[in-house]
N, CA, C, O and CB atoms as a CASP TS submission, in Angstrom:
PFRMAT TS
TARGET T0000
AUTHOR 0000-0000-0000
METHOD Language model
MODEL 1
PARENT N/A
ATOM      1  N   MET     1     -16.507  35.344  93.671  1.00  0.00           N
ATOM      2  CA  MET     1     -15.562  34.326  93.291  1.00  0.00           C
ATOM      3  C   MET     1     -14.339  35.010  92.664  1.00  0.00           C
ATOM      4  O   MET     1     -14.496  35.825  91.755  1.00  0.00           O
ATOM      5  CB  MET     1     -16.209  33.302  92.313  1.00  0.00           C
ATOM      6  N   PRO     2     -13.131  34.692  93.132  1.00  0.00           N
ATOM      7  CA  PRO     2     -11.934  35.321  92.564  1.00  0.00           C
ATOM      8  C   PRO     2     -11.653  34.826  91.147  1.00  0.00           C
ATOM      9  O   PRO     2     -12.038  33.721  90.763  1.00  0.00           O
ATOM     10  CB  PRO     2     -10.723  35.050  93.455  1.00  0.00           C
ATOM     11  N   ARG     3     -10.984  35.663  90.400  1.00  0.00           N
ATOM     12  CA  ARG     3     -10.610  35.287  89.042  1.00  0.00           C
ATOM     13  C   ARG     3      -9.510  34.237  89.084  1.00  0.00           C
ATOM     14  O   ARG     3      -8.692  34.237  90.004  1.00  0.00           O
ATOM     15  CB  ARG     3     -10.151  36.520  88.236  1.00  0.00           C
ATOM     16  N   PRO     4      -9.481  33.348  88.106  1.00  0.00           N
ATOM     17  CA  PRO     4      -8.393  32.365  88.071  1.00  0.00           C
ATOM     18  C   PRO     4      -7.077  33.048  87.720  1.00  0.00           C
ATOM     19  O   PRO     4      -7.060  34.043  86.995  1.00  0.00           O
ATOM     20  CB  PRO     4      -8.701  31.242  87.053  1.00  0.00           C
ATOM     21  N   THR     5      -5.992  32.518  88.231  1.00  0.00           N
ATOM     22  CA  THR     5      -4.670  33.047  87.928  1.00  0.00           C
ATOM     23  C   THR     5      -4.108  32.299  86.730  1.00  0.00           C
ATOM     24  O   THR     5      -4.062  31.069  86.715  1.00  0.00           O
ATOM     25  CB  THR     5      -3.722  32.929  89.153  1.00  0.00           C
ATOM     26  N   ILE     6      -3.684  33.051  85.737  1.00  0.00           N
ATOM     27  CA  ILE     6      -3.076  32.462  84.550  1.00  0.00           C
ATOM     28  C   ILE     6      -1.575  32.687  84.654  1.00  0.00           C
ATOM     29  O   ILE     6      -1.125  33.814  84.864  1.00  0.00           O
ATOM     30  CB  ILE     6      -3.662  33.080  83.225  1.00  0.00           C
ATOM     31  N   VAL     7      -0.813  31.632  84.509  1.00  0.00           N
ATOM     32  CA  VAL     7       0.641  31.722  84.597  1.00  0.00           C
ATOM     33  C   VAL     7       1.221  31.578  83.199  1.00  0.00           C
ATOM     34  O   VAL     7       0.891  30.644  82.469  1.00  0.00           O
ATOM     35  CB  VAL     7       1.220  30.635  85.555  1.00  0.00           C
ATOM     36  N   TYR     8       2.083  32.509  82.837  1.00  0.00           N
ATOM     37  CA  TYR     8       2.762  32.454  81.549  1.00  0.00           C
ATOM     38  C   TYR     8       4.187  31.991  81.795  1.00  0.00           C
ATOM     39  O   TYR     8       4.957  32.669  82.476  1.00  0.00           O
ATOM     40  CB  TYR     8       2.733  33.841  80.823  1.00  0.00           C
ATOM     41  N   SER     9       4.541  30.835  81.241  1.00  0.00           N
ATOM     42  CA  SER     9       5.887  30.309  81.426  1.00  0.00           C
ATOM     43  C   SER     9       6.506  30.023  80.065  1.00  0.00           C
ATOM     44  O   SER     9       5.806  29.918  79.058  1.00  0.00           O
ATOM     45  CB  SER     9       5.869  29.030  82.302  1.00  0.00           C
ATOM     46  N   GLY    10       7.806  29.901  80.053  1.00  0.00           N
ATOM     47  CA  GLY    10       8.524  29.661  78.808  1.00  0.00           C
ATOM     48  C   GLY    10       9.399  30.854  78.486  1.00  0.00           C
ATOM     49  O   GLY    10       9.647  31.704  79.341  1.00  0.00           O
ATOM     50  N   THR    11       9.868  30.912  77.243  1.00  0.00           N
ATOM     51  CA  THR    11      10.694  32.037  76.823  1.00  0.00           C
ATOM     52  C   THR    11       9.830  33.282  76.675  1.00  0.00           C
ATOM     53  O   THR    11       8.602  33.200  76.684  1.00  0.00           O
ATOM     54  CB  THR    11      11.421  31.721  75.499  1.00  0.00           C
ATOM     55  N   ASP    12      10.475  34.423  76.541  1.00  0.00           N
ATOM     56  CA  ASP    12       9.727  35.669  76.393  1.00  0.00           C
ATOM     57  C   ASP    12       8.823  35.642  75.168  1.00  0.00           C
ATOM     58  O   ASP    12       7.679  36.093  75.235  1.00  0.00           O
ATOM     59  CB  ASP    12      10.682  36.846  76.303  1.00  0.00           C
ATOM     60  N   GLU    13       9.317  35.123  74.059  1.00  0.00           N
ATOM     61  CA  GLU    13       8.499  35.057  72.849  1.00  0.00           C
ATOM     62  C   GLU    13       7.313  34.117  73.026  1.00  0.00           C
ATOM     63  O   GLU    13       6.221  34.401  72.532  1.00  0.00           O
ATOM     64  CB  GLU    13       9.346  34.607  71.662  1.00  0.00           C
ATOM     65  N   GLU    14       7.511  33.011  73.717  1.00  0.00           N
ATOM     66  CA  GLU    14       6.406  32.080  73.973  1.00  0.00           C
ATOM     67  C   GLU    14       5.363  32.720  74.875  1.00  0.00           C
ATOM     68  O   GLU    14       4.163  32.543  74.661  1.00  0.00           O
ATOM     69  CB  GLU    14       6.927  30.780  74.609  1.00  0.00           C
ATOM     70  N   LYS    15       5.808  33.460  75.879  1.00  0.00           N
ATOM     71  CA  LYS    15       4.879  34.144  76.784  1.00  0.00           C
ATOM     72  C   LYS    15       4.067  35.186  76.030  1.00  0.00           C
ATOM     73  O   LYS    15       2.850  35.278  76.195  1.00  0.00           O
ATOM     74  CB  LYS    15       5.639  34.805  77.946  1.00  0.00           C
ATOM     75  N   ARG    16       4.750  35.971  75.202  1.00  0.00           N
ATOM     76  CA  ARG    16       4.056  37.011  74.432  1.00  0.00           C
ATOM     77  C   ARG    16       3.046  36.390  73.459  1.00  0.00           C
ATOM     78  O   ARG    16       1.927  36.884  73.324  1.00  0.00           O
ATOM     79  CB  ARG    16       5.076  37.878  73.659  1.00  0.00           C
ATOM     80  N   ALA    17       3.442  35.318  72.788  1.00  0.00           N
ATOM     81  CA  ALA    17       2.541  34.654  71.844  1.00  0.00           C
ATOM     82  C   ALA    17       1.321  34.091  72.566  1.00  0.00           C
ATOM     83  O   ALA    17       0.202  34.199  72.066  1.00  0.00           O
ATOM     84  CB  ALA    17       3.278  33.531  71.095  1.00  0.00           C
ATOM     85  N   LYS    18       1.529  33.495  73.732  1.00  0.00           N
ATOM     86  CA  LYS    18       0.413  32.944  74.520  1.00  0.00           C
ATOM     87  C   LYS    18      -0.515  34.058  74.991  1.00  0.00           C
ATOM     88  O   LYS    18      -1.736  33.905  74.952  1.00  0.00           O
ATOM     89  CB  LYS    18       0.945  32.148  75.736  1.00  0.00           C
ATOM     90  N   ALA    19       0.058  35.182  75.439  1.00  0.00           N
ATOM     91  CA  ALA    19      -0.764  36.303  75.902  1.00  0.00           C
ATOM     92  C   ALA    19      -1.602  36.873  74.760  1.00  0.00           C
ATOM     93  O   ALA    19      -2.781  37.171  74.951  1.00  0.00           O
ATOM     94  CB  ALA    19       0.122  37.405  76.509  1.00  0.00           C
ATOM     95  N   LEU    20      -1.010  37.028  73.576  1.00  0.00           N
ATOM     96  CA  LEU    20      -1.775  37.516  72.425  1.00  0.00           C
ATOM     97  C   LEU    20      -2.860  36.528  72.024  1.00  0.00           C
ATOM     98  O   LEU    20      -3.968  36.929  71.668  1.00  0.00           O
ATOM     99  CB  LEU    20      -0.846  37.778  71.240  1.00  0.00           C
ATOM    100  N   GLU    21      -2.549  35.255  72.079  1.00  0.00           N
ATOM    101  CA  GLU    21      -3.544  34.226  71.752  1.00  0.00           C
ATOM    102  C   GLU    21      -4.694  34.247  72.760  1.00  0.00           C
ATOM    103  O   GLU    21      -5.853  34.070  72.385  1.00  0.00           O
ATOM    104  CB  GLU    21      -2.888  32.827  71.723  1.00  0.00           C
ATOM    105  N   ASP    22      -4.375  34.462  74.030  1.00  0.00           N
ATOM    106  CA  ASP    22      -5.420  34.570  75.053  1.00  0.00           C
ATOM    107  C   ASP    22      -6.311  35.781  74.798  1.00  0.00           C
ATOM    108  O   ASP    22      -7.531  35.698  74.937  1.00  0.00           O
ATOM    109  CB  ASP    22      -4.794  34.663  76.453  1.00  0.00           C
ATOM    110  N   CYS    23      -5.705  36.903  74.425  1.00  0.00           N
ATOM    111  CA  CYS    23      -6.489  38.103  74.102  1.00  0.00           C
ATOM    112  C   CYS    23      -7.403  37.835  72.915  1.00  0.00           C
ATOM    113  O   CYS    23      -8.577  38.207  72.921  1.00  0.00           O
ATOM    114  CB  CYS    23      -5.558  39.301  73.799  1.00  0.00           C
ATOM    115  N   LYS    24      -6.852  37.185  71.897  1.00  0.00           N
ATOM    116  CA  LYS    24      -7.631  36.901  70.691  1.00  0.00           C
ATOM    117  C   LYS    24      -8.782  35.945  70.984  1.00  0.00           C
ATOM    118  O   LYS    24      -9.880  36.122  70.458  1.00  0.00           O
ATOM    119  CB  LYS    24      -6.730  36.313  69.603  1.00  0.00           C
ATOM    120  N   SER    25      -8.545  34.938  71.815  1.00  0.00           N
ATOM    121  CA  SER    25      -9.623  34.000  72.132  1.00  0.00           C
ATOM    122  C   SER    25     -10.675  34.649  73.026  1.00  0.00           C
ATOM    123  O   SER    25     -11.857  34.322  72.922  1.00  0.00           O
ATOM    124  CB  SER    25      -9.057  32.748  72.812  1.00  0.00           C
ATOM    125  N   TYR    26     -10.264  35.562  73.899  1.00  0.00           N
ATOM    126  CA  TYR    26     -11.198  36.255  74.786  1.00  0.00           C
ATOM    127  C   TYR    26     -12.068  37.238  74.003  1.00  0.00           C
ATOM    128  O   TYR    26     -13.273  37.330  74.238  1.00  0.00           O
ATOM    129  CB  TYR    26     -10.432  36.994  75.896  1.00  0.00           C
ATOM    130  N   LEU    27     -11.459  37.968  73.076  1.00  0.00           N
ATOM    131  CA  LEU    27     -12.181  38.994  72.324  1.00  0.00           C
ATOM    132  C   LEU    27     -12.850  38.455  71.067  1.00  0.00           C
ATOM    133  O   LEU    27     -13.782  39.068  70.548  1.00  0.00           O
ATOM    134  CB  LEU    27     -11.241  40.104  71.950  1.00  0.00           C
ATOM    135  N   GLY    28     -12.382  37.317  70.577  1.00  0.00           N
ATOM    136  CA  GLY    28     -12.828  36.824  69.282  1.00  0.00           C
ATOM    137  C   GLY    28     -12.007  37.500  68.194  1.00  0.00           C
ATOM    138  O   GLY    28     -11.453  38.579  68.405  1.00  0.00           O
ATOM    139  N   GLU    29     -11.933  36.873  67.048  1.00  0.00           N
ATOM    140  CA  GLU    29     -11.112  37.403  65.944  1.00  0.00           C
ATOM    141  C   GLU    29     -11.552  38.806  65.538  1.00  0.00           C
ATOM    142  O   GLU    29     -10.720  39.690  65.336  1.00  0.00           O
ATOM    143  CB  GLU    29     -11.184  36.468  64.731  1.00  0.00           C
ATOM    144  N   GLU    30     -12.858  39.003  65.418  1.00  0.00           N
ATOM    145  CA  GLU    30     -13.377  40.301  64.985  1.00  0.00           C
ATOM    146  C   GLU    30     -13.113  41.389  66.022  1.00  0.00           C
ATOM    147  O   GLU    30     -12.700  42.494  65.672  1.00  0.00           O
ATOM    148  CB  GLU    30     -14.873  40.203  64.707  1.00  0.00           C
ATOM    149  N   GLY    31     -13.348  41.082  67.288  1.00  0.00           N
ATOM    150  CA  GLY    31     -13.102  42.057  68.349  1.00  0.00           C
ATOM    151  C   GLY    31     -11.631  42.404  68.478  1.00  0.00           C
ATOM    152  O   GLY    31     -11.275  43.566  68.678  1.00  0.00           O
ATOM    153  N   PHE    32     -10.776  41.394  68.362  1.00  0.00           N
ATOM    154  CA  PHE    32      -9.327  41.609  68.419  1.00  0.00           C
ATOM    155  C   PHE    32      -8.894  42.560  67.309  1.00  0.00           C
ATOM    156  O   PHE    32      -8.161  43.518  67.551  1.00  0.00           O
ATOM    157  CB  PHE    32      -8.567  40.265  68.303  1.00  0.00           C
ATOM    158  N   ASP    33      -9.356  42.286  66.084  1.00  0.00           N
ATOM    159  CA  ASP    33      -8.994  43.130  64.945  1.00  0.00           C
ATOM    160  C   ASP    33      -9.557  44.538  65.081  1.00  0.00           C
ATOM    161  O   ASP    33      -8.894  45.507  64.711  1.00  0.00           O
ATOM    162  CB  ASP    33      -9.485  42.504  63.650  1.00  0.00           C
ATOM    163  N   ARG    34     -10.763  44.661  65.603  1.00  0.00           N
ATOM    164  CA  ARG    34     -11.382  45.973  65.771  1.00  0.00           C
ATOM    165  C   ARG    34     -10.590  46.830  66.762  1.00  0.00           C
ATOM    166  O   ARG    34     -10.325  48.003  66.500  1.00  0.00           O
ATOM    167  CB  ARG    34     -12.834  45.819  66.246  1.00  0.00           C
ATOM    168  N   ILE    35     -10.220  46.243  67.889  1.00  0.00           N
ATOM    169  CA  ILE    35      -9.457  46.992  68.891  1.00  0.00           C
ATOM    170  C   ILE    35      -8.060  47.301  68.373  1.00  0.00           C
ATOM    171  O   ILE    35      -7.547  48.397  68.598  1.00  0.00           O
ATOM    172  CB  ILE    35      -9.373  46.203  70.212  1.00  0.00           C
ATOM    173  N   LEU    36      -7.446  46.361  67.689  1.00  0.00           N
ATOM    174  CA  LEU    36      -6.116  46.587  67.134  1.00  0.00           C
ATOM    175  C   LEU    36      -6.139  47.730  66.120  1.00  0.00           C
ATOM    176  O   LEU    36      -5.233  48.563  66.104  1.00  0.00           O
ATOM    177  CB  LEU    36      -5.584  45.303  66.478  1.00  0.00           C
ATOM    178  N   THR    37      -7.162  47.773  65.281  1.00  0.00           N
ATOM    179  CA  THR    37      -7.304  48.857  64.311  1.00  0.00           C
ATOM    180  C   THR    37      -7.501  50.194  65.017  1.00  0.00           C
ATOM    181  O   THR    37      -6.922  51.201  64.610  1.00  0.00           O
ATOM    182  CB  THR    37      -8.480  48.580  63.367  1.00  0.00           C
ATOM    183  N   ALA    38      -8.309  50.209  66.065  1.00  0.00           N
ATOM    184  CA  ALA    38      -8.520  51.446  66.826  1.00  0.00           C
ATOM    185  C   ALA    38      -7.226  51.915  67.475  1.00  0.00           C
ATOM    186  O   ALA    38      -6.925  53.109  67.470  1.00  0.00           O
ATOM    187  CB  ALA    38      -9.599  51.242  67.897  1.00  0.00           C
ATOM    188  N   PHE    39      -6.466  50.993  68.027  1.00  0.00           N
ATOM    189  CA  PHE    39      -5.193  51.365  68.650  1.00  0.00           C
ATOM    190  C   PHE    39      -4.198  51.867  67.608  1.00  0.00           C
ATOM    191  O   PHE    39      -3.419  52.779  67.886  1.00  0.00           O
ATOM    192  CB  PHE    39      -4.600  50.171  69.411  1.00  0.00           C
ATOM    193  N   ARG    40      -4.216  51.282  66.417  1.00  0.00           N
ATOM    194  CA  ARG    40      -3.304  51.729  65.358  1.00  0.00           C
ATOM    195  C   ARG    40      -3.623  53.144  64.904  1.00  0.00           C
ATOM    196  O   ARG    40      -2.713  53.933  64.648  1.00  0.00           O
ATOM    197  CB  ARG    40      -3.369  50.779  64.166  1.00  0.00           C
ATOM    198  N   THR    41      -4.894  53.470  64.803  1.00  0.00           N
ATOM    199  CA  THR    41      -5.293  54.772  64.272  1.00  0.00           C
ATOM    200  C   THR    41      -5.436  55.819  65.373  1.00  0.00           C
ATOM    201  O   THR    41      -4.701  56.807  65.388  1.00  0.00           O
ATOM    202  CB  THR    41      -6.600  54.645  63.510  1.00  0.00           C
ATOM    203  N   GLU    42      -6.360  55.614  66.278  1.00  0.00           N
ATOM    204  CA  GLU    42      -6.636  56.610  67.307  1.00  0.00           C
ATOM    205  C   GLU    42      -5.711  56.497  68.507  1.00  0.00           C
ATOM    206  O   GLU    42      -5.520  57.472  69.234  1.00  0.00           O
ATOM    207  CB  GLU    42      -8.058  56.489  67.762  1.00  0.00           C
ATOM    208  N   GLY    43      -5.137  55.327  68.724  1.00  0.00           N
ATOM    209  CA  GLY    43      -4.316  55.116  69.904  1.00  0.00           C
ATOM    210  C   GLY    43      -2.841  55.370  69.708  1.00  0.00           C
ATOM    211  O   GLY    43      -2.049  55.160  70.627  1.00  0.00           O
ATOM    212  N   LYS    44      -2.452  55.824  68.516  1.00  0.00           N
ATOM    213  CA  LYS    44      -1.021  55.985  68.261  1.00  0.00           C
ATOM    214  C   LYS    44      -0.390  57.097  69.094  1.00  0.00           C
ATOM    215  O   LYS    44       0.826  57.104  69.289  1.00  0.00           O
ATOM    216  CB  LYS    44      -0.792  56.263  66.798  1.00  0.00           C
ATOM    217  N   ASP    45      -1.191  58.031  69.584  1.00  0.00           N
ATOM    218  CA  ASP    45      -0.660  59.112  70.413  1.00  0.00           C
ATOM    219  C   ASP    45      -0.673  58.775  71.899  1.00  0.00           C
ATOM    220  O   ASP    45      -0.201  59.572  72.710  1.00  0.00           O
ATOM    221  CB  ASP    45      -1.452  60.374  70.175  1.00  0.00           C
ATOM    222  N   TYR    46      -1.197  57.626  72.270  1.00  0.00           N
ATOM    223  CA  TYR    46      -1.267  57.217  73.673  1.00  0.00           C
ATOM    224  C   TYR    46      -0.042  56.391  74.051  1.00  0.00           C
ATOM    225  O   TYR    46       0.580  55.754  73.201  1.00  0.00           O
ATOM    226  CB  TYR    46      -2.554  56.413  73.940  1.00  0.00           C
ATOM    227  N   THR    47       0.289  56.412  75.322  1.00  0.00           N
ATOM    228  CA  THR    47       1.378  55.566  75.810  1.00  0.00           C
ATOM    229  C   THR    47       0.863  54.139  75.981  1.00  0.00           C
ATOM    230  O   THR    47      -0.342  53.890  75.949  1.00  0.00           O
ATOM    231  CB  THR    47       1.954  56.112  77.153  1.00  0.00           C
ATOM    232  N   VAL    48       1.786  53.223  76.162  1.00  0.00           N
ATOM    233  CA  VAL    48       1.415  51.827  76.394  1.00  0.00           C
ATOM    234  C   VAL    48       0.589  51.714  77.671  1.00  0.00           C
ATOM    235  O   VAL    48      -0.376  50.951  77.720  1.00  0.00           O
ATOM    236  CB  VAL    48       2.674  50.930  76.482  1.00  0.00           C
ATOM    237  N   ASP    49       0.959  52.465  78.700  1.00  0.00           N
ATOM    238  CA  ASP    49       0.200  52.427  79.957  1.00  0.00           C
ATOM    239  C   ASP    49      -1.235  52.906  79.768  1.00  0.00           C
ATOM    240  O   ASP    49      -2.159  52.338  80.350  1.00  0.00           O
ATOM    241  CB  ASP    49       0.891  53.281  81.018  1.00  0.00           C
ATOM    242  N   GLN    50      -1.428  53.938  78.964  1.00  0.00           N
ATOM    243  CA  GLN    50      -2.783  54.429  78.709  1.00  0.00           C
ATOM    244  C   GLN    50      -3.607  53.399  77.934  1.00  0.00           C
ATOM    245  O   GLN    50      -4.799  53.230  78.193  1.00  0.00           O
ATOM    246  CB  GLN    50      -2.732  55.754  77.933  1.00  0.00           C
ATOM    247  N   LEU    51      -2.975  52.720  76.994  1.00  0.00           N
ATOM    248  CA  LEU    51      -3.682  51.672  76.250  1.00  0.00           C
ATOM    249  C   LEU    51      -4.040  50.505  77.161  1.00  0.00           C
ATOM    250  O   LEU    51      -5.115  49.921  77.030  1.00  0.00           O
ATOM    251  CB  LEU    51      -2.829  51.178  75.073  1.00  0.00           C
ATOM    252  N   CYS    52      -3.140  50.163  78.087  1.00  0.00           N
ATOM    253  CA  CYS    52      -3.428  49.096  79.060  1.00  0.00           C
ATOM    254  C   CYS    52      -4.632  49.469  79.918  1.00  0.00           C
ATOM    255  O   CYS    52      -5.487  48.628  80.196  1.00  0.00           O
ATOM    256  CB  CYS    52      -2.195  48.828  79.960  1.00  0.00           C
ATOM    257  N   PHE    53      -4.694  50.728  80.335  1.00  0.00           N
ATOM    258  CA  PHE    53      -5.820  51.199  81.135  1.00  0.00           C
ATOM    259  C   PHE    53      -7.122  51.078  80.344  1.00  0.00           C
ATOM    260  O   PHE    53      -8.141  50.649  80.885  1.00  0.00           O
ATOM    261  CB  PHE    53      -5.594  52.659  81.581  1.00  0.00           C
ATOM    262  N   GLN    54      -7.090  51.452  79.078  1.00  0.00           N
ATOM    263  CA  GLN    54      -8.288  51.341  78.244  1.00  0.00           C
ATOM    264  C   GLN    54      -8.725  49.886  78.094  1.00  0.00           C
ATOM    265  O   GLN    54      -9.918  49.585  78.152  1.00  0.00           O
ATOM    266  CB  GLN    54      -8.035  51.958  76.864  1.00  0.00           C
ATOM    267  N   LEU    55      -7.772  48.992  77.903  1.00  0.00           N
ATOM    268  CA  LEU    55      -8.122  47.570  77.799  1.00  0.00           C
ATOM    269  C   LEU    55      -8.761  47.069  79.088  1.00  0.00           C
ATOM    270  O   LEU    55      -9.731  46.312  79.051  1.00  0.00           O
ATOM    271  CB  LEU    55      -6.877  46.733  77.472  1.00  0.00           C
ATOM    272  N   ALA    56      -8.224  47.488  80.215  1.00  0.00           N
ATOM    273  CA  ALA    56      -8.773  47.050  81.506  1.00  0.00           C
ATOM    274  C   ALA    56     -10.176  47.601  81.717  1.00  0.00           C
ATOM    275  O   ALA    56     -11.072  46.873  82.145  1.00  0.00           O
ATOM    276  CB  ALA    56      -7.857  47.492  82.659  1.00  0.00           C
ATOM    277  N   MET    57     -10.369  48.859  81.424  1.00  0.00           N
ATOM    278  CA  MET    57     -11.654  49.511  81.688  1.00  0.00           C
ATOM    279  C   MET    57     -12.759  49.060  80.734  1.00  0.00           C
ATOM    280  O   MET    57     -13.894  48.843  81.159  1.00  0.00           O
ATOM    281  CB  MET    57     -11.495  51.008  81.596  1.00  0.00           C
ATOM    282  N   PHE    58     -12.438  48.920  79.467  1.00  0.00           N
ATOM    283  CA  PHE    58     -13.485  48.710  78.477  1.00  0.00           C
ATOM    284  C   PHE    58     -13.714  47.256  78.077  1.00  0.00           C
ATOM    285  O   PHE    58     -14.828  46.897  77.693  1.00  0.00           O
ATOM    286  CB  PHE    58     -13.167  49.489  77.272  1.00  0.00           C
ATOM    287  N   VAL    59     -12.684  46.409  78.157  1.00  0.00           N
ATOM    288  CA  VAL    59     -12.892  45.016  77.744  1.00  0.00           C
ATOM    289  C   VAL    59     -12.460  44.000  78.790  1.00  0.00           C
ATOM    290  O   VAL    59     -12.674  42.802  78.599  1.00  0.00           O
ATOM    291  CB  VAL    59     -12.149  44.752  76.471  1.00  0.00           C
ATOM    292  N   GLY    60     -11.861  44.441  79.887  1.00  0.00           N
ATOM    293  CA  GLY    60     -11.537  43.533  80.981  1.00  0.00           C
ATOM    294  C   GLY    60     -10.237  42.767  80.840  1.00  0.00           C
ATOM    295  O   GLY    60     -10.038  41.759  81.518  1.00  0.00           O
ATOM    296  N   ILE    61      -9.348  43.226  79.970  1.00  0.00           N
ATOM    297  CA  ILE    61      -8.034  42.583  79.842  1.00  0.00           C
ATOM    298  C   ILE    61      -7.046  43.375  80.681  1.00  0.00           C
ATOM    299  O   ILE    61      -6.883  44.581  80.494  1.00  0.00           O
ATOM    300  CB  ILE    61      -7.565  42.506  78.338  1.00  0.00           C
ATOM    301  N   GLU    62      -6.386  42.687  81.612  1.00  0.00           N
ATOM    302  CA  GLU    62      -5.487  43.365  82.546  1.00  0.00           C
ATOM    303  C   GLU    62      -4.137  42.669  82.599  1.00  0.00           C
ATOM    304  O   GLU    62      -3.975  41.553  82.106  1.00  0.00           O
ATOM    305  CB  GLU    62      -6.107  43.418  83.946  1.00  0.00           C
ATOM    306  N   GLY    63      -3.178  43.346  83.202  1.00  0.00           N
ATOM    307  CA  GLY    63      -1.882  42.746  83.502  1.00  0.00           C
ATOM    308  C   GLY    63      -1.027  42.483  82.278  1.00  0.00           C
ATOM    309  O   GLY    63      -1.014  43.258  81.322  1.00  0.00           O
ATOM    310  N   PHE    64      -0.312  41.367  82.335  1.00  0.00           N
ATOM    311  CA  PHE    64       0.636  41.017  81.278  1.00  0.00           C
ATOM    312  C   PHE    64      -0.008  40.940  79.891  1.00  0.00           C
ATOM    313  O   PHE    64       0.558  41.490  78.946  1.00  0.00           O
ATOM    314  CB  PHE    64       1.285  39.697  81.601  1.00  0.00           C
ATOM    315  N   PRO    65      -1.162  40.287  79.722  1.00  0.00           N
ATOM    316  CA  PRO    65      -1.773  40.250  78.386  1.00  0.00           C
ATOM    317  C   PRO    65      -2.108  41.646  77.847  1.00  0.00           C
ATOM    318  O   PRO    65      -1.944  41.901  76.654  1.00  0.00           O
ATOM    319  CB  PRO    65      -3.038  39.406  78.423  1.00  0.00           C
ATOM    320  N   ALA    66      -2.571  42.541  78.707  1.00  0.00           N
ATOM    321  CA  ALA    66      -2.882  43.902  78.264  1.00  0.00           C
ATOM    322  C   ALA    66      -1.619  44.617  77.799  1.00  0.00           C
ATOM    323  O   ALA    66      -1.627  45.291  76.769  1.00  0.00           O
ATOM    324  CB  ALA    66      -3.557  44.699  79.395  1.00  0.00           C
ATOM    325  N   ARG    67      -0.538  44.471  78.555  1.00  0.00           N
ATOM    326  CA  ARG    67       0.725  45.119  78.182  1.00  0.00           C
ATOM    327  C   ARG    67       1.239  44.567  76.854  1.00  0.00           C
ATOM    328  O   ARG    67       1.699  45.328  76.003  1.00  0.00           O
ATOM    329  CB  ARG    67       1.785  44.919  79.288  1.00  0.00           C
ATOM    330  N   VAL    68       1.163  43.258  76.674  1.00  0.00           N
ATOM    331  CA  VAL    68       1.622  42.649  75.422  1.00  0.00           C
ATOM    332  C   VAL    68       0.770  43.137  74.255  1.00  0.00           C
ATOM    333  O   VAL    68       1.305  43.463  73.196  1.00  0.00           O
ATOM    334  CB  VAL    68       1.575  41.106  75.514  1.00  0.00           C
ATOM    335  N   PHE    69      -0.535  43.191  74.433  1.00  0.00           N
ATOM    336  CA  PHE    69      -1.440  43.664  73.379  1.00  0.00           C
ATOM    337  C   PHE    69      -1.118  45.111  73.020  1.00  0.00           C
ATOM    338  O   PHE    69      -1.036  45.451  71.840  1.00  0.00           O
ATOM    339  CB  PHE    69      -2.918  43.539  73.828  1.00  0.00           C
ATOM    340  N   ALA    70      -0.934  45.965  74.025  1.00  0.00           N
ATOM    341  CA  ALA    70      -0.634  47.377  73.783  1.00  0.00           C
ATOM    342  C   ALA    70       0.708  47.539  73.071  1.00  0.00           C
ATOM    343  O   ALA    70       0.821  48.322  72.128  1.00  0.00           O
ATOM    344  CB  ALA    70      -0.626  48.156  75.106  1.00  0.00           C
ATOM    345  N   GLU    71       1.716  46.806  73.519  1.00  0.00           N
ATOM    346  CA  GLU    71       3.027  46.879  72.871  1.00  0.00           C
ATOM    347  C   GLU    71       2.957  46.358  71.440  1.00  0.00           C
ATOM    348  O   GLU    71       3.596  46.909  70.544  1.00  0.00           O
ATOM    349  CB  GLU    71       4.067  46.084  73.671  1.00  0.00           C
ATOM    350  N   TYR    72       2.189  45.307  71.226  1.00  0.00           N
ATOM    351  CA  TYR    72       2.013  44.743  69.888  1.00  0.00           C
ATOM    352  C   TYR    72       1.358  45.766  68.961  1.00  0.00           C
ATOM    353  O   TYR    72       1.746  45.887  67.799  1.00  0.00           O
ATOM    354  CB  TYR    72       1.163  43.454  69.950  1.00  0.00           C
ATOM    355  N   SER    73       0.380  46.494  69.463  1.00  0.00           N
ATOM    356  CA  SER    73      -0.283  47.498  68.629  1.00  0.00           C
ATOM    357  C   SER    73       0.671  48.632  68.271  1.00  0.00           C
ATOM    358  O   SER    73       0.546  49.230  67.202  1.00  0.00           O
ATOM    359  CB  SER    73      -1.517  48.058  69.345  1.00  0.00           C
ATOM    360  N   LYS    74       1.614  48.931  69.143  1.00  0.00           N
ATOM    361  CA  LYS    74       2.606  49.969  68.858  1.00  0.00           C
ATOM    362  C   LYS    74       3.651  49.483  67.856  1.00  0.00           C
ATOM    363  O   LYS    74       4.152  50.276  67.057  1.00  0.00           O
ATOM    364  CB  LYS    74       3.291  50.416  70.150  1.00  0.00           C
ATOM    365  N   GLU    75       3.987  48.199  67.886  1.00  0.00           N
ATOM    366  CA  GLU    75       5.011  47.648  66.998  1.00  0.00           C
ATOM    367  C   GLU    75       4.595  47.693  65.541  1.00  0.00           C
ATOM    368  O   GLU    75       5.440  47.882  64.665  1.00  0.00           O
ATOM    369  CB  GLU    75       5.326  46.227  67.388  1.00  0.00           C
ATOM    370  N   ILE    76       3.328  47.526  65.268  1.00  0.00           N
ATOM    371  CA  ILE    76       2.894  47.418  63.878  1.00  0.00           C
ATOM    372  C   ILE    76       2.292  48.702  63.341  1.00  0.00           C
ATOM    373  O   ILE    76       1.682  48.698  62.272  1.00  0.00           O
ATOM    374  CB  ILE    76       1.898  46.310  63.742  1.00  0.00           C
ATOM    375  N   VAL    77       2.453  49.800  64.065  1.00  0.00           N
ATOM    376  CA  VAL    77       1.913  51.089  63.599  1.00  0.00           C
ATOM    377  C   VAL    77       2.734  51.576  62.435  1.00  0.00           C
ATOM    378  O   VAL    77       2.457  52.642  61.886  1.00  0.00           O
ATOM    379  CB  VAL    77       1.905  52.148  64.733  1.00  0.00           C
TER
END
């Protein structure tokens, strides 16, 4: 069965907020915080693309939400 397609519409800030909210609901609050902490500490030397790859491989978050999550983790380092 193919995965459902999620469409992000609205302004850029609305899209980013929705993508982060989707990541948080998928991972749960604790999982979201755990991965964010890992990206802040151990992931600070990785590029955004490398962090996106890790999200895809280890937790199943791909595409736009993964990129937003990775960029968000870099913004608050």
